[in-house]
C-alpha atoms as a printed R data frame, in Angstrom:
    type eleno elety resid chain resno       x       y      z
1   ATOM     1    CA   MET     A     1 -18.243 -47.261 65.703
2   ATOM     2    CA   SER     A     2 -18.448 -48.393 69.320
3   ATOM     3    CA   ASN     A     3 -21.635 -48.294 71.395
4   ATOM     4    CA   HIS     A     4 -20.015 -45.501 73.437
5   ATOM     5    CA   ASP     A     5 -19.459 -43.408 70.284
6   ATOM     6    CA   GLU     A     6 -23.032 -44.008 69.080
7   ATOM     7    CA   THR     A     7 -24.425 -42.995 72.469
8   ATOM     8    CA   ALA     A     8 -22.250 -39.867 72.556
9   ATOM     9    CA   ILE     A     9 -23.441 -38.820 69.099
10  ATOM    10    CA   GLU     A    10 -27.102 -39.474 69.984
11  ATOM    11    CA   GLU     A    11 -26.729 -37.313 73.087
12  ATOM    12    CA   LEU     A    12 -25.720 -34.334 70.963
13  ATOM    13    CA   GLY     A    13 -29.245 -33.947 69.624
14  ATOM    14    CA   GLN     A    14 -30.934 -33.430 66.301
15  ATOM    15    CA   ALA     A    15 -30.108 -29.723 65.932
16  ATOM    16    CA   PHE     A    16 -26.400 -30.459 66.292
17  ATOM    17    CA   LEU     A    17 -26.513 -33.379 63.860
18  ATOM    18    CA   THR     A    18 -28.402 -31.340 61.261
19  ATOM    19    CA   HIS     A    19 -25.854 -28.505 61.323
20  ATOM    20    CA   ALA     A    20 -22.860 -30.867 61.491
21  ATOM    21    CA   ASN     A    21 -23.963 -33.164 58.661
22  ATOM    22    CA   LYS     A    22 -25.533 -30.555 56.370
23  ATOM    23    CA   PRO     A    23 -24.030 -27.166 57.201
24  ATOM    24    CA   ARG     A    24 -26.067 -24.240 55.933
25  ATOM    25    CA   ASN     A    25 -24.633 -21.383 53.847
26  ATOM    26    CA   LEU     A    26 -21.622 -23.520 52.948
27  ATOM    27    CA   GLY     A    27 -19.047 -22.149 50.515
28  ATOM    28    CA   THR     A    28 -17.501 -18.816 49.582
29  ATOM    29    CA   LEU     A    29 -18.724 -15.610 47.925
30  ATOM    30    CA   ASP     A    30 -17.244 -13.883 44.893
31  ATOM    31    CA   ASP     A    31 -16.075 -10.381 45.804
32  ATOM    32    CA   PRO     A    32 -17.319 -10.366 49.419
33  ATOM    33    CA   ASP     A    33 -17.768  -7.092 51.283
34  ATOM    34    CA   GLY     A    34 -16.163  -8.702 54.317
35  ATOM    35    CA   SER     A    35 -14.132 -11.870 54.664
36  ATOM    36    CA   SER     A    36 -12.085 -13.514 57.360
37  ATOM    37    CA   ARG     A    37 -10.247 -16.793 57.825
38  ATOM    38    CA   LEU     A    38  -9.032 -17.707 61.279
39  ATOM    39    CA   VAL     A    39  -7.352 -20.785 62.722
40  ATOM    40    CA   GLY     A    40  -8.484 -21.928 66.146
41  ATOM    41    CA   SER     A    41  -6.447 -23.198 69.057
42  ATOM    42    CA   CYS     A    42  -7.137 -26.806 67.998
43  ATOM    43    CA   GLY     A    43  -5.897 -26.238 64.442
44  ATOM    44    CA   ASP     A    44  -9.364 -26.133 62.863
45  ATOM    45    CA   ALA     A    45  -9.964 -23.191 60.537
46  ATOM    46    CA   MET     A    46 -12.976 -21.247 59.380
47  ATOM    47    CA   ARG     A    47 -13.651 -18.721 56.643
48  ATOM    48    CA   ILE     A    48 -16.691 -16.459 56.613
49  ATOM    49    CA   ASP     A    49 -17.637 -14.230 53.662
50  ATOM    50    CA   LEU     A    50 -20.303 -11.507 53.815
51  ATOM    51    CA   LYS     A    51 -22.325  -9.493 51.319
52  ATOM    52    CA   VAL     A    52 -23.665  -6.345 52.969
53  ATOM    53    CA   SER     A    53 -26.101  -3.669 51.856
54  ATOM    54    CA   ASP     A    54 -27.692  -0.928 53.926
55  ATOM    55    CA   ASN     A    55 -25.674  -2.144 56.926
56  ATOM    56    CA   THR     A    56 -27.405  -5.554 56.759
57  ATOM    57    CA   ILE     A    57 -25.876  -8.958 56.015
58  ATOM    58    CA   ASP     A    58 -27.695  -9.977 52.832
59  ATOM    59    CA   ASP     A    59 -25.675 -13.111 52.208
60  ATOM    60    CA   ILE     A    60 -23.166 -15.125 54.177
61  ATOM    61    CA   ARG     A    61 -21.047 -18.158 53.380
62  ATOM    62    CA   VAL     A    62 -19.083 -20.272 55.805
63  ATOM    63    CA   LEU     A    63 -16.234 -22.622 55.001
64  ATOM    64    CA   PRO     A    64 -15.258 -24.666 58.062
65  ATOM    65    CA   GLU     A    65 -12.174 -26.879 57.977
66  ATOM    66    CA   GLY     A    66 -12.088 -29.350 60.827
67  ATOM    67    CA   CYS     A    67 -14.191 -31.436 63.132
68  ATOM    68    CA   VAL     A    68 -17.976 -31.858 63.221
69  ATOM    69    CA   PHE     A    69 -18.181 -29.332 66.065
70  ATOM    70    CA   THR     A    70 -16.473 -26.671 63.949
71  ATOM    71    CA   ARG     A    71 -18.825 -27.428 61.038
72  ATOM    72    CA   ALA     A    72 -21.904 -27.184 63.257
73  ATOM    73    CA   CYS     A    73 -20.764 -23.932 64.884
74  ATOM    74    CA   ALA     A    74 -19.956 -22.339 61.504
75  ATOM    75    CA   SER     A    75 -23.379 -23.300 60.185
76  ATOM    76    CA   VAL     A    76 -25.177 -21.824 63.188
77  ATOM    77    CA   ALA     A    77 -23.107 -18.623 63.106
78  ATOM    78    CA   GLY     A    78 -24.143 -18.118 59.490
79  ATOM    79    CA   GLU     A    79 -27.803 -18.703 60.288
80  ATOM    80    CA   LEU     A    80 -27.724 -16.339 63.261
81  ATOM    81    CA   ALA     A    81 -26.012 -13.539 61.323
82  ATOM    82    CA   LYS     A    82 -27.923 -13.705 58.038
83  ATOM    83    CA   HIS     A    83 -30.304 -10.755 57.552
84  ATOM    84    CA   LYS     A    84 -29.058  -9.059 60.744
85  ATOM    85    CA   THR     A    85 -27.522  -5.601 60.865
86  ATOM    86    CA   LEU     A    86 -23.770  -5.576 61.359
87  ATOM    87    CA   ASP     A    87 -24.236  -4.294 64.907
88  ATOM    88    CA   GLN     A    88 -26.736  -7.061 65.699
89  ATOM    89    CA   ALA     A    89 -24.419  -9.715 64.259
90  ATOM    90    CA   LEU     A    90 -21.557  -8.391 66.393
91  ATOM    91    CA   GLN     A    91 -23.661  -9.206 69.459
92  ATOM    92    CA   ILE     A    92 -23.661 -12.956 68.682
93  ATOM    93    CA   GLU     A    93 -21.879 -14.850 71.444
94  ATOM    94    CA   PRO     A    94 -20.562 -18.437 71.651
95  ATOM    95    CA   GLU     A    95 -23.369 -19.175 74.125
96  ATOM    96    CA   ASP     A    96 -25.923 -18.239 71.416
97  ATOM    97    CA   ILE     A    97 -24.436 -20.891 69.140
98  ATOM    98    CA   LYS     A    98 -24.524 -23.452 71.943
99  ATOM    99    CA   ASN     A    99 -28.183 -22.621 72.606
100 ATOM   100    CA   VAL     A   100 -29.170 -23.233 68.974
101 ATOM   101    CA   LEU     A   101 -27.325 -26.548 68.977
102 ATOM   102    CA   TRP     A   102 -29.054 -27.422 72.266
103 ATOM   103    CA   THR     A   103 -25.741 -28.705 73.494
104 ATOM   104    CA   LEU     A   104 -22.061 -28.288 72.864
105 ATOM   105    CA   PRO     A   105 -19.530 -30.084 75.058
106 ATOM   106    CA   ASP     A   106 -17.398 -27.703 77.118
107 ATOM   107    CA   ASP     A   107 -14.250 -29.072 75.497
108 ATOM   108    CA   HIS     A   108 -15.598 -27.859 72.129
109 ATOM   109    CA   MET     A   109 -16.731 -24.358 73.099
110 ATOM   110    CA   HIS     A   110 -13.561 -23.150 71.365
111 ATOM   111    CA   CYS     A   111 -15.330 -24.051 68.083
112 ATOM   112    CA   ALA     A   112 -18.150 -21.625 68.909
113 ATOM   113    CA   ARG     A   113 -15.571 -18.969 69.848
114 ATOM   114    CA   LEU     A   114 -13.791 -19.553 66.520
115 ATOM   115    CA   ALA     A   115 -17.084 -19.009 64.672
116 ATOM   116    CA   VAL     A   116 -17.866 -15.814 66.599
117 ATOM   117    CA   ASN     A   117 -14.332 -14.447 66.177
118 ATOM   118    CA   THR     A   118 -14.272 -15.218 62.447
119 ATOM   119    CA   LEU     A   119 -17.670 -13.567 62.009
120 ATOM   120    CA   GLY     A   120 -16.467 -10.525 63.955
121 ATOM   121    CA   GLU     A   121 -13.375 -10.158 61.776
122 ATOM   122    CA   ALA     A   122 -15.447 -10.442 58.583
123 ATOM   123    CA   ILE     A   123 -17.821  -7.764 59.895
124 ATOM   124    CA   ALA     A   124 -14.867  -5.539 60.837
125 ATOM   125    CA   GLU     A   125 -13.502  -5.822 57.301
126 ATOM   126    CA   ALA     A   126 -16.923  -4.950 55.828
127 ATOM   127    CA   MET     A   127 -17.104  -1.897 58.105
128 ATOM   128    CA   ARG     A   128 -13.569  -0.790 57.139
129 ATOM   129    CA   LYS     A   129 -14.402  -1.079 53.442
130 ATOM   130    CA   LYS     A   130 -17.622   0.900 53.910
131 ATOM   131    CA   MET     A   131 -15.809   3.656 55.827
132 ATOM   132    CA   ALA     A   132 -13.128   3.841 53.126
133 ATOM   133    CA   GLN     A   133 -15.811   4.133 50.423
134 ATOM   134    CA   ASP     A   134 -17.686   6.793 52.395
135 ATOM   135    CA   SER     A   135 -14.449   8.719 52.938
136 ATOM   136    CA   GLN     A   136 -13.609   8.579 49.245
137 ATOM   137    CA   VAL     A   137 -17.095   9.814 48.287
138 ATOM   138    CA   SER     A   138 -16.927  12.721 50.753
139 ATOM   139    CA   GLN     A   139 -13.497  13.737 49.417
140 ATOM   140    CA   GLU     A   140 -14.864  13.793 45.873
141 ATOM   141    CA   CYS     A   141 -17.701  16.153 46.849
């Protein structure tokens, strides 16, 4: 690794390095209430699985496929969404992810957008499933 590369990595900060090297909530869930896998503009991909009860994200797993920036953003998205209501989690923005990481180069903000979009799609699926269940219950009554 060149001195330039070492300096660039050091400038990213400890929060970034922690999430990039040891992503939190890594993996998948069996029978998730909501799940989404999206591919970003750079070719990186991300999967997010949710377990939801009482409109709250009880468990979340992220499975990033790509660069260290994608891994870090997936990890932060999972941390920000866990134990939030679905509506609160839908309010998470790419800028929120950048703020947790302390820094995210502008040319990698698409990784934060990928995390937010994947989370949003997983939440949308969880909401659709819940509405379908509620509709089925009301039809049975």
